[in-house]
XYZ file of C-alpha atoms in Angstrom:
752
model
C -15.158 -8.801 29.100
C -12.121 -10.563 30.550
C -10.151 -9.749 27.385
C -11.122 -6.073 27.689
C -9.862 -5.910 31.285
C -6.555 -7.492 30.284
C -6.142 -5.005 27.429
C -6.837 -1.999 29.663
C -4.353 -3.223 32.265
C -1.629 -3.753 29.679
C -2.195 -0.350 28.084
C -2.023 1.308 31.493
C 1.308 -0.391 32.197
C 2.699 0.583 28.800
C 1.692 4.237 28.998
C 2.580 4.836 32.655
C 5.359 7.325 33.474
C 8.864 5.988 33.749
C 10.265 5.047 37.103
C 13.713 6.022 35.896
C 15.484 9.005 37.394
C 14.758 11.863 34.987
C 17.265 14.099 36.773
C 20.170 11.800 35.922
C 23.477 13.404 35.007
C 24.083 14.421 31.402
C 27.519 13.807 29.853
C 29.367 14.727 26.672
C 31.497 12.474 24.466
C 33.951 13.874 21.949
C 36.801 12.552 19.856
C 38.354 12.187 16.425
C 38.186 9.535 13.682
C 41.233 8.944 11.470
C 42.214 6.566 8.674
C 44.541 3.732 9.671
C 46.648 3.959 6.483
C 47.558 7.639 6.234
C 46.299 9.043 9.543
C 44.117 11.610 7.796
C 40.829 12.801 9.247
C 37.753 10.843 8.137
C 35.010 13.289 7.191
C 31.397 12.165 7.547
C 32.055 9.049 9.642
C 28.979 7.970 11.617
C 29.102 7.773 15.434
C 25.961 6.011 16.653
C 24.522 4.583 19.894
C 21.946 1.892 18.914
C 20.428 1.623 22.404
C 19.907 5.398 22.618
C 19.019 5.965 18.930
C 21.407 8.946 19.026
C 24.455 9.792 16.989
C 26.356 12.289 14.880
C 28.901 12.524 12.046
C 32.468 13.815 12.019
C 33.274 17.305 10.701
C 35.953 18.459 8.243
C 38.647 17.758 10.835
C 37.295 14.273 11.598
C 36.044 15.462 14.997
C 32.726 14.769 16.691
C 30.884 15.990 19.800
C 27.702 14.492 21.262
C 26.013 16.317 24.133
C 23.221 15.271 26.489
C 24.151 11.585 26.769
C 23.107 9.521 29.799
C 25.861 8.353 32.155
C 25.584 4.599 31.448
C 27.428 1.713 29.836
C 26.266 1.245 26.261
C 27.334 0.157 22.757
C 28.959 2.591 20.332
C 29.164 1.984 16.577
C 31.593 3.837 14.288
C 31.132 3.311 10.551
C 32.205 4.756 7.216
C 31.572 3.501 3.691
C 34.256 1.072 2.511
C 35.762 0.715 5.989
C 35.540 -1.796 8.808
C 32.857 -0.870 11.315
C 33.963 -0.538 14.948
C 31.580 -1.886 17.588
C 32.508 -1.765 21.246
C 31.164 -1.076 24.725
C 31.798 2.313 26.307
C 31.200 3.492 29.876
C 30.016 7.089 29.597
C 30.348 7.513 33.363
C 34.139 7.520 33.104
C 34.931 8.202 29.425
C 34.532 11.730 28.049
C 36.839 11.489 25.030
C 37.356 8.603 22.597
C 39.365 8.562 19.367
C 38.929 5.907 16.683
C 41.109 4.617 13.870
C 39.267 2.790 11.095
C 40.659 0.509 8.433
C 39.568 -0.092 4.849
C 38.084 -3.548 4.795
C 35.253 -5.737 3.621
C 32.122 -5.378 5.799
C 31.645 -8.742 7.436
C 29.089 -10.248 9.794
C 31.103 -9.354 12.899
C 30.829 -5.663 11.993
C 27.040 -5.439 12.222
C 24.750 -4.584 15.138
C 21.396 -6.408 15.201
C 18.412 -5.702 17.446
C 15.806 -8.314 16.524
C 16.964 -11.075 18.880
C 17.620 -9.620 22.354
C 18.250 -5.935 21.787
C 21.473 -4.434 20.418
C 24.177 -7.075 19.922
C 26.939 -7.985 17.509
C 25.718 -10.318 14.802
C 28.754 -12.578 15.255
C 27.436 -13.365 18.764
C 24.109 -14.658 17.424
C 23.752 -18.434 17.035
C 20.722 -17.870 14.766
C 21.356 -16.814 11.133
C 20.942 -13.067 10.538
C 21.350 -10.934 7.396
C 21.525 -7.153 7.359
C 20.764 -4.912 4.376
C 22.652 -1.664 4.944
C 21.399 1.832 4.048
C 23.883 1.999 1.170
C 22.658 -1.285 -0.276
C 19.037 -0.087 -0.146
C 19.966 3.184 -1.821
C 21.835 1.498 -4.672
C 19.184 -1.089 -5.573
C 16.490 -0.439 -8.175
C 13.149 -1.862 -6.999
C 9.403 -1.276 -6.999
C 8.764 -1.950 -3.275
C 10.667 -2.712 -0.079
C 10.341 -6.516 -0.383
C 11.659 -6.357 -3.941
C 14.661 -4.439 -2.567
C 15.695 -7.184 -0.097
C 14.599 -10.310 -2.002
C 18.080 -10.882 -3.474
C 19.612 -11.626 -0.083
C 20.748 -15.247 0.459
C 17.800 -17.411 1.548
C 15.233 -14.687 0.784
C 12.748 -14.690 -2.121
C 9.448 -13.040 -3.021
C 6.022 -14.076 -4.265
C 5.077 -11.455 -6.845
C 1.926 -10.214 -8.541
C 3.240 -7.856 -11.186
C 5.578 -5.001 -10.291
C 3.982 -3.387 -7.249
C 3.046 -6.309 -4.986
C 5.567 -8.621 -3.317
C 5.404 -10.992 -0.364
C 8.569 -12.128 1.444
C 9.676 -15.764 1.510
C 12.435 -16.969 3.850
C 13.911 -20.395 3.153
C 10.797 -21.532 1.307
C 8.244 -20.276 3.878
C 6.064 -17.191 3.495
C 2.636 -15.647 4.150
C 1.750 -15.513 7.878
C 4.882 -17.466 8.755
C 6.951 -14.243 8.534
C 6.531 -11.302 10.907
C 7.337 -7.884 9.450
C 8.270 -5.317 12.111
C 7.989 -1.646 11.172
C 8.210 1.326 13.540
C 8.835 -1.140 16.363
C 5.561 -3.115 16.021
C 4.204 -5.917 13.851
C 2.914 -4.669 10.518
C -0.653 -5.988 10.432
C -2.613 -5.756 7.192
C -4.245 -8.504 5.163
C -1.092 -10.546 4.710
C -3.066 -13.806 4.319
C -3.857 -12.915 0.688
C -1.663 -13.933 -2.245
C -1.888 -10.535 -3.932
C -1.623 -8.574 -0.658
C 1.767 -6.929 -0.196
C 3.445 -5.229 2.766
C 1.927 -1.748 3.170
C 5.150 0.112 3.976
C 6.782 3.075 2.233
C 10.162 1.752 1.120
C 11.627 5.278 1.168
C 11.116 5.448 4.953
C 13.166 2.275 5.581
C 16.759 2.995 6.606
C 18.057 -0.599 6.928
C 16.649 -4.130 7.179
C 17.406 -7.078 9.456
C 16.423 -10.546 8.261
C 16.169 -13.183 11.001
C 15.942 -16.679 9.518
C 14.027 -19.358 11.392
C 11.916 -19.377 14.585
C 14.785 -18.491 16.955
C 13.628 -14.919 17.695
C 11.461 -15.161 20.822
C 10.417 -11.502 20.887
C 7.697 -11.866 18.232
C 5.751 -15.041 19.041
C 3.278 -16.805 16.763
C 3.667 -16.174 13.016
C 7.485 -15.887 13.223
C 7.857 -19.533 12.241
C 9.941 -18.743 9.154
C 11.626 -15.623 10.463
C 11.338 -11.883 10.971
C 11.915 -8.836 8.769
C 12.828 -5.823 10.932
C 12.493 -2.567 8.985
C 14.523 0.122 10.737
C 13.693 3.795 10.463
C 16.196 6.608 9.989
C 18.192 7.340 13.178
C 17.476 10.508 15.119
C 19.460 13.512 13.867
C 22.450 14.734 15.898
C 21.865 17.438 18.506
C 21.412 20.878 16.935
C 21.091 19.558 13.363
C 18.309 19.821 10.760
C 18.331 18.178 7.341
C 16.163 17.930 4.232
C 16.526 14.750 2.166
C 15.197 14.766 -1.396
C 15.109 11.795 -3.729
C 13.694 10.702 -7.060
C 13.896 7.690 -9.376
C 12.751 6.864 -12.886
C 12.481 3.345 -14.369
C 11.917 2.861 -18.096
C 9.891 -0.375 -17.851
C 6.434 0.802 -16.816
C 7.571 4.440 -16.781
C 7.818 4.283 -13.012
C 8.487 7.655 -11.404
C 8.784 8.286 -7.689
C 9.923 11.076 -5.444
C 10.348 11.572 -1.728
C 10.945 14.552 0.572
C 12.089 14.227 4.166
C 12.625 16.827 6.910
C 14.236 15.768 10.180
C 15.943 17.510 13.054
C 17.001 17.629 16.691
C 16.849 20.850 18.645
C 17.684 20.616 22.355
C 16.458 17.028 22.437
C 13.153 17.730 20.680
C 13.255 15.499 17.621
C 11.165 15.086 14.487
C 11.248 13.197 11.198
C 8.600 13.684 8.497
C 8.477 12.218 4.999
C 6.181 12.361 1.968
C 6.593 9.832 -0.853
C 4.742 9.224 -4.094
C 5.176 6.591 -6.794
C 3.360 6.140 -10.097
C 3.905 3.235 -12.491
C 2.200 2.240 -15.714
C 1.820 -1.237 -17.175
C 5.071 -3.166 -17.258
C 6.067 -4.966 -20.445
C 8.072 -7.908 -21.746
C 8.859 -9.100 -25.254
C 6.340 -11.991 -25.158
C 3.201 -10.379 -23.699
C 3.892 -6.746 -24.578
C 2.249 -4.401 -22.084
C 0.489 -6.265 -19.242
C -2.920 -4.658 -18.527
C -3.677 -4.302 -14.821
C -0.031 -4.203 -13.723
C -0.025 -0.442 -13.158
C -0.054 0.982 -9.620
C -0.076 4.272 -7.732
C 1.370 4.727 -4.248
C 1.632 7.586 -1.789
C 2.683 7.696 1.830
C 3.090 10.132 4.718
C 5.171 9.175 7.746
C 6.041 11.288 10.748
C 7.707 11.206 14.143
C 7.656 13.719 16.989
C 9.426 13.091 20.253
C 11.932 13.911 22.941
C 15.368 12.425 23.618
C 16.616 12.902 27.137
C 19.202 11.415 29.481
C 16.463 9.127 30.838
C 15.703 7.682 27.393
C 13.241 8.765 24.735
C 9.554 8.986 23.874
C 8.477 9.107 20.217
C 5.010 9.504 18.715
C 4.902 7.952 15.235
C 2.151 8.467 12.665
C 1.811 7.124 9.144
C -0.602 6.869 6.247
C -0.039 4.576 3.264
C -2.198 4.385 0.136
C -1.801 1.927 -2.732
C -4.006 1.599 -5.802
C -2.791 -1.391 -7.840
C -4.525 -2.794 -10.876
C -5.560 -6.441 -10.965
C -4.064 -8.516 -13.780
C -6.912 -10.700 -15.051
C -4.916 -12.417 -17.806
C -7.759 -12.734 -20.358
C -6.661 -12.849 -24.008
C -8.171 -12.146 -27.384
C -8.936 -15.501 -29.062
C -7.722 -14.352 -32.476
C -4.617 -12.290 -31.669
C -3.719 -13.852 -28.279
C -3.101 -10.320 -26.953
C -3.937 -9.557 -23.338
C -7.267 -7.763 -22.978
C -7.635 -4.552 -20.951
C -8.418 -4.973 -17.257
C -10.709 -2.610 -15.349
C -10.298 -4.349 -11.983
C -8.211 -2.720 -9.285
C -7.711 -2.480 -5.524
C -7.554 0.384 -3.054
C -5.547 -0.144 0.113
C -5.312 2.396 2.927
C -3.198 1.728 5.996
C -3.245 4.072 9.007
C -0.924 3.728 11.983
C -0.312 5.609 15.245
C 1.971 4.450 18.026
C 3.885 5.622 21.080
C 7.419 4.215 21.321
C 9.202 4.709 24.659
C 12.543 3.626 26.110
C 13.408 4.318 29.739
C 16.997 3.799 30.911
C 17.001 1.911 34.190
C 20.452 1.120 35.458
C 22.530 0.123 32.437
C 19.531 -1.494 30.775
C 16.388 -0.124 29.180
C 12.652 -0.691 29.509
C 10.931 -0.608 26.107
C 7.189 0.069 26.007
C 5.226 0.348 22.763
C 1.499 0.670 22.114
C 0.076 1.188 18.644
C -3.124 1.240 16.623
C -3.379 0.209 12.973
C -6.317 0.287 10.595
C -6.111 -1.488 7.252
C -8.829 -0.930 4.650
C -8.711 -3.102 1.517
C -11.267 -2.749 -1.280
C -11.370 -4.668 -4.557
C -13.233 -3.236 -7.568
C -14.294 -5.055 -10.715
C -15.088 -1.647 -12.228
C -14.971 1.973 -11.118
C -18.452 1.913 -9.526
C -18.304 0.233 -6.124
C -16.239 -2.293 -4.217
C -17.097 -5.966 -4.152
C -14.759 -7.235 -1.448
C -14.257 -4.655 1.298
C -12.266 -5.468 4.458
C -11.508 -3.205 7.397
C -9.077 -4.499 10.003
C -8.456 -2.821 13.369
C -5.326 -3.843 15.303
C -4.005 -2.754 18.703
C -0.396 -3.805 19.329
C 1.251 -3.739 22.748
C 4.712 -4.662 23.954
C 6.693 -4.273 27.190
C 10.176 -5.727 27.598
C 13.376 -5.028 29.506
C 16.853 -5.359 27.979
C 19.823 -5.629 30.297
C 23.179 -3.943 29.671
C 24.985 -5.095 26.537
C 28.483 -5.663 27.913
C 27.871 -7.777 31.012
C 28.910 -11.406 31.214
C 25.248 -12.244 31.592
C 22.752 -10.534 29.337
C 19.027 -11.086 29.518
C 15.771 -9.840 28.075
C 12.216 -10.451 29.259
C 8.822 -9.101 28.352
C 5.324 -9.618 27.103
C 3.287 -8.431 24.165
C 0.629 -9.252 21.624
C -2.324 -7.739 19.808
C -6.084 -7.373 19.623
C -7.837 -7.422 16.237
C -11.285 -6.882 14.795
C -11.905 -7.500 11.095
C -15.114 -6.339 9.373
C -16.746 -7.209 6.039
C -18.153 -4.003 4.510
C -18.726 -5.080 0.889
C -21.425 -7.072 -0.874
C -19.030 -9.913 -1.756
C -17.347 -12.175 0.765
C -14.167 -14.201 1.077
C -13.398 -14.521 4.802
C -15.738 -14.006 7.788
C -15.618 -11.073 10.181
C -13.662 -11.993 13.294
C -12.081 -10.893 16.560
C -8.700 -12.028 17.807
C -6.764 -11.653 21.057
C -3.118 -12.617 21.284
C -0.679 -12.463 24.209
C 2.758 -13.925 24.829
C 5.641 -13.719 27.310
C 9.325 -14.527 26.797
C 12.650 -14.762 28.628
C 16.043 -15.037 26.923
C 19.550 -15.349 28.387
C 23.021 -14.891 26.919
C 26.300 -15.882 28.588
C 29.631 -14.618 27.239
C 32.899 -16.496 27.727
C 36.283 -15.678 26.211
C 35.720 -17.509 22.919
C 32.202 -18.835 23.424
C 28.722 -17.311 23.579
C 25.707 -19.317 24.760
C 22.124 -18.126 24.139
C 18.720 -19.560 24.908
C 15.185 -18.722 25.895
C 11.539 -19.693 26.165
C 8.236 -18.141 25.114
C 4.585 -18.973 25.761
C 1.772 -17.758 23.461
C -2.007 -17.746 23.745
C -4.276 -16.790 20.836
C -8.072 -16.765 20.901
C -10.031 -16.260 17.681
C -13.792 -15.917 17.150
C -15.418 -16.030 13.700
C -18.887 -14.544 13.129
C -21.622 -16.283 11.165
C -23.026 -14.751 7.975
C -26.042 -15.676 5.837
C -25.951 -14.727 2.149
C -29.149 -15.027 0.030
C -30.715 -17.293 2.630
C -27.738 -19.672 2.779
C -25.172 -19.915 5.528
C -21.939 -18.531 4.076
C -19.807 -18.545 7.244
C -20.202 -20.472 10.480
C -19.925 -19.054 13.991
C -16.988 -20.712 15.744
C -14.250 -20.057 18.314
C -10.748 -21.523 18.384
C -8.034 -21.115 21.026
C -4.400 -21.964 20.346
C -1.490 -22.293 22.786
C 2.201 -22.765 22.111
C 5.444 -23.108 24.058
C 8.506 -22.276 21.967
C 12.205 -21.965 22.645
C 15.723 -21.770 21.292
C 19.186 -22.843 22.419
C 22.430 -22.116 20.615
C 26.129 -21.392 20.807
C 28.768 -19.406 18.909
C 32.412 -20.491 19.095
C 35.062 -18.011 18.008
C 37.505 -20.658 16.818
C 40.065 -18.066 15.697
C 39.847 -14.296 15.154
C 38.985 -15.139 11.538
C 36.716 -18.181 11.955
C 33.376 -18.496 13.794
C 31.189 -21.565 14.193
C 27.561 -21.499 15.308
C 24.867 -24.019 16.131
C 21.236 -23.448 17.088
C 18.130 -25.539 17.787
C 14.722 -23.854 17.917
C 11.065 -24.771 18.278
C 8.414 -22.658 16.518
C 4.633 -22.244 16.629
C 2.047 -20.672 14.288
C -1.714 -20.534 14.770
C -3.808 -20.811 11.565
C -5.331 -17.551 10.341
C -8.987 -16.878 9.466
C -8.404 -17.327 5.753
C -7.113 -20.836 6.359
C -9.874 -21.677 8.822
C -12.970 -20.062 7.367
C -12.598 -18.646 3.838
C -15.450 -19.292 1.393
C -15.460 -17.174 -1.745
C -13.899 -16.141 -5.018
C -10.567 -14.407 -4.529
C -10.296 -11.762 -7.245
C -6.832 -11.489 -8.713
C -5.807 -15.018 -7.681
C -7.763 -16.938 -10.344
C -9.405 -19.238 -7.772
C -12.280 -19.927 -5.361
C -10.959 -20.594 -1.841
C -12.373 -22.800 0.926
C -11.152 -22.847 4.526
C -10.841 -25.793 6.864
C -12.231 -25.428 10.416
C -10.289 -28.413 11.688
C -6.768 -27.129 11.085
C -4.318 -27.357 13.993
C -1.373 -25.018 14.687
C 1.861 -25.547 12.836
C 4.731 -26.609 15.105
C 8.317 -26.798 13.931
C 11.718 -28.018 15.045
C 14.663 -26.449 13.270
C 18.420 -26.954 13.479
C 20.975 -24.456 12.154
C 24.701 -24.890 11.643
C 26.933 -22.113 10.373
C 30.547 -21.213 9.652
C 31.998 -17.860 8.605
C 35.566 -16.916 7.768
C 37.215 -13.639 6.731
C 40.725 -12.645 5.723
C 42.433 -9.997 3.634
C 41.978 -12.021 0.443
C 38.631 -13.783 0.814
C 35.570 -14.198 2.992
C 33.067 -17.018 3.060
C 29.965 -18.108 4.952
C 28.017 -21.352 5.042
C 24.606 -21.718 6.731
C 22.880 -25.115 6.807
C 19.373 -25.718 8.125
C 16.853 -28.533 8.529
C 13.248 -28.104 9.661
C 10.389 -30.456 10.497
C 6.873 -28.900 10.575
C 3.840 -30.824 11.787
C 0.358 -29.786 10.548
C 1.877 -27.669 7.775
C -0.943 -25.707 6.068
C -1.100 -25.179 2.301
C -3.654 -24.427 -0.415
C -4.375 -27.230 -2.880
C -6.445 -27.361 -6.051
C -9.281 -29.889 -5.680
C -9.812 -30.615 -9.370
C -7.887 -29.872 -12.571
C -11.152 -28.867 -14.292
C -12.080 -25.882 -12.085
C -10.513 -23.201 -9.899
C -11.707 -24.565 -6.533
C -8.960 -24.640 -3.883
C -9.036 -25.691 -0.216
C -6.592 -25.416 2.662
C -5.061 -28.745 3.675
C -2.407 -29.787 6.182
C 0.318 -32.403 6.403
C 3.833 -33.001 7.675
C 6.571 -30.997 6.009
C 10.318 -31.425 5.937
C 12.587 -28.660 4.706
C 16.349 -28.542 4.435
C 18.835 -26.447 2.540
C 21.695 -24.009 2.784
C 23.057 -20.591 1.870
C 26.691 -20.193 0.833
C 28.655 -17.002 0.222
C 32.144 -16.462 -1.180
C 33.701 -13.004 -1.590
C 37.135 -12.861 -3.204
C 38.855 -9.495 -2.858
C 42.513 -9.745 -3.980
C 42.757 -5.950 -3.784
C 40.677 -3.590 -1.685
C 38.960 -2.019 -4.675
C 37.829 -5.294 -6.278
C 35.196 -7.718 -4.965
C 33.947 -10.872 -6.647
C 30.907 -11.907 -4.593
C 29.010 -15.163 -5.090
C 26.029 -16.604 -3.207
C 24.049 -19.800 -3.620
C 20.673 -20.563 -1.984
C 18.923 -23.915 -2.011
C 15.700 -25.191 -0.380
C 14.345 -28.730 -0.557
C 10.763 -28.637 0.771
C 8.545 -31.697 0.672
C 5.487 -33.134 2.316
C 5.994 -36.538 3.888
C 3.871 -39.624 3.183
C 2.418 -38.230 -0.066
C 2.304 -39.505 -3.672
C 4.732 -38.142 -6.249
C 2.472 -35.367 -7.620
C 1.727 -33.818 -4.200
C 4.896 -34.403 -2.185
C 6.569 -31.056 -2.980
C 5.401 -27.955 -1.103
C 3.889 -25.179 -3.259
C 5.830 -21.956 -3.877
C 9.255 -23.376 -3.089
C 11.902 -21.038 -4.560
C 14.196 -22.419 -7.238
C 17.914 -22.888 -6.496
C 19.597 -19.525 -7.086
C 23.174 -18.506 -7.787
C 24.060 -14.821 -7.792
C 27.421 -13.433 -8.848
C 28.509 -9.832 -8.534
C 31.763 -8.288 -9.768
C 32.259 -4.853 -8.191
C 35.107 -2.408 -8.707
C 35.490 0.707 -6.566
C 36.852 3.305 -8.962
C 37.220 6.099 -6.385
C 37.232 5.317 -2.671
C 37.951 8.717 -1.098
C 37.942 11.491 -3.672
C 37.526 15.219 -3.167
C 34.636 15.673 -5.643
C 33.577 12.125 -6.543
C 33.533 9.583 -3.715
C 32.492 5.921 -3.349
C 32.357 5.664 -7.137
C 31.807 2.076 -8.281
C 30.646 -0.133 -11.119
C 28.974 -3.478 -10.447
C 28.121 -6.235 -12.929
C 25.648 -8.788 -11.567
C 24.375 -12.186 -12.667
C 21.276 -13.953 -11.290
C 20.974 -17.580 -12.311
C 17.792 -19.447 -11.345
C 18.068 -23.178 -11.879
C 15.198 -25.325 -13.095
C 12.615 -25.962 -10.377
C 11.459 -29.536 -10.875
C 9.972 -29.824 -7.383
C 6.464 -28.581 -8.198
C 3.188 -29.492 -6.481
C 1.612 -30.871 -9.662
C -1.495 -32.509 -8.119
C -4.568 -31.255 -10.043
C -2.313 -28.766 -11.860
C -1.739 -26.734 -8.688
C 1.782 -25.935 -9.953
C 3.995 -26.697 -12.933
C 7.800 -27.036 -13.145
C 9.709 -23.891 -14.100
C 12.628 -23.747 -16.591
C 15.951 -22.153 -15.667
C 16.832 -18.597 -16.674
C 19.638 -16.081 -16.158
C 19.408 -12.308 -15.705
C 22.211 -9.807 -16.295
C 22.300 -6.505 -14.337
C 24.589 -3.472 -14.179
C 24.857 -0.678 -11.579
C 27.032 2.444 -11.574
C 26.991 4.781 -8.577
C 28.815 7.707 -7.038
C 28.608 10.339 -4.333
C 29.305 13.988 -5.101
C 31.205 15.936 -2.447
C 31.575 19.595 -1.581
C 34.025 20.617 1.143
C 34.187 17.059 2.385
C 30.418 16.551 2.729
C 28.121 14.483 0.522
C 25.721 16.726 -1.399
C 24.306 14.140 -3.827
C 24.285 10.433 -4.738
C 23.552 9.150 -8.241
C 22.839 5.539 -9.233
C 22.379 4.242 -12.799
C 20.988 0.714 -13.072
C 20.135 -1.693 -15.861
C 18.175 -4.853 -14.982
C 17.562 -7.862 -17.228
C 19.891 -6.331 -19.809
C 19.394 -9.186 -22.291
C 15.595 -8.688 -22.111
C 15.099 -12.341 -21.161
C 11.474 -13.510 -21.206
C 10.912 -15.682 -18.144
C 8.346 -16.752 -15.565
C 9.507 -16.936 -11.982
C 8.413 -20.032 -10.069
C 7.104 -17.654 -7.359
C 5.173 -15.412 -9.762
C 1.412 -15.753 -9.389
C 0.956 -14.418 -12.930
C 2.581 -17.598 -14.209
C -0.827 -19.250 -13.684
C -2.986 -16.654 -15.430
C -5.363 -17.962 -18.109
C -3.730 -19.583 -21.101
C 0.080 -19.659 -21.187
C 0.479 -17.357 -18.182
C 2.275 -14.019 -18.097
C 6.025 -13.373 -18.054
C 7.890 -11.202 -15.569
C 9.070 -7.689 -16.521
C 11.623 -7.345 -19.303
C 14.602 -5.016 -19.648
C 14.585 -1.809 -17.606
C 16.938 1.121 -17.006
C 16.709 3.431 -14.025
C 18.291 6.562 -12.641
C 18.128 7.480 -8.956
C 19.133 10.827 -7.448
C 19.448 11.503 -3.702
C 20.059 14.998 -2.289
C 20.838 15.500 1.429
C 20.662 19.200 2.359
C 21.910 20.268 5.795
C 20.100 23.371 7.062
C 22.198 23.851 10.202
């Protein structure tokens, strides 16, 4: 009853009318964007206010006009493909006209705005490591899901189950140690499962922020490894309406997808609706041939309706996501060794509704979000009826205030959490039904000096979890128990701008993660994972200390970054095989130590040519353990990526941003395997060769189409990723997908 009262009070606070002055003065900002080299007008440059989620693009004369802006100090961002992004503070109370001159340059860390730490801020002022995947990067990549699209970033990997299911891994840590934020709230499905992906339509994601480590205090428990922030498409400029059409075909698996989007802004009434569908058959490789059960079907509907006013905005967001993936069972014919057909499959439905509000108070903003999610996951051994059947209800709530972005002191404070109820609706069982209540509060401060930025903060979390008993065939399957977890976390760091070209950063953070119900109370066969799983009621929360040290440098000829980290995690939870003769696994805990680094070098002797190289390494071991069990399971192999890109046409009249990119992915041998009871095996090295060609097509200075041609694994290398679950299918395991070619077409159509 006490929990119910707290929930009702929080929801009342979140949904209450704003105390801001809704009659505040409206202002207009106009100006012109020109190229620094020749002084010509830049057509289609983006003018965007991250705090207000408003913006526009320049016309044929390089001019822009934005009406209905609030009279406040805020951050403005001016960007154009192939040019250096401009980020600065602007006082709309005194500035009505602002011209910008942009230079062709390599996009570096200092030219990115991030929001996942303490609201909108320049990434070069963050002591914690942050990566940003831009809209152009997402458009150019060929992938099967949103995690697949970002998994090539330094320090980021993915645990895969065939082509359609991927789970993110940041610096060797995954599962419930990563919080995925979509539409402004935590994405809550059944992320405890190995073959459970992130139920998000990748077509609806505009850009991605990747926060590495537990330094982000806004998200609380489960952000031990980091946060993935999936940003939606910005609101259309005032008076504009646009239809976006897109389609892609991939030869391996005959994947075909299409998407249609309609968005607009008329007198501050805004909307953004999208329908997407994706169908893929069985993928293939030259060793296994076609892999039965690897096919999947996906469809999604997302929508936003709202108002943007001088007092802020209020957006209602709705979404429905459906995924029907097959289950790869891995059984083979004894005579031919061919994979046998699989009739098993899953059905996942994810519903979401939320109200996202921002009220401008002074030069800061009060963000209030309340949302409801329902996740239904059913697993079928045949087409008749589901065996495992989970239904998860989640209510998310969040209230926080962000101060102005250009003051000497900047601060953010708030509280948020969630309420959950999970039900078992099938006749087979894996985890018990449960209820969960989670709440946390945080405060963060940032102090700017001339060449130094200091940041720090604290957060306190409380999570209460109750598991319900269940008797199956007269035997107790699940026990009735209650656990309560508390955690105090924090971060402290500094960024020193040594020179205009060189930045140094240091950060120390303390993280906390409460064990989930799968780890505490599972007891059943997990279809699609080739194992029977047992929980452990006595598990304690994971607590980590992490140190980060980074350097980044940029010049006209080269740019480089180096990020080092070391982490100590007490009560680290992992799944271990109990005997080599059966598939019985149980959750255990120990003390983990992780360290590693990400390094990047981009050599660009001329503006049109870039030779980019990255290297990621994680050393993750369990202390005080024998040789066969000292390495943590699912630790990504050392990875070197190299990409040679040449921009053929930078600013053409018909073809624009035309490029060719030759990429190399080299995965070194992973010897650090958790070999106790054959839980894991070492993985040999392998190298993949990729090629991408892309261009925009222009008409009267505006982009009317984008085309991308991609070839992945051009040499058709047969390999098994160390993070592929299909590596441990019956017999020799199953290889990853072989060679594939794809074509992607994007069509933006402006109505007015």
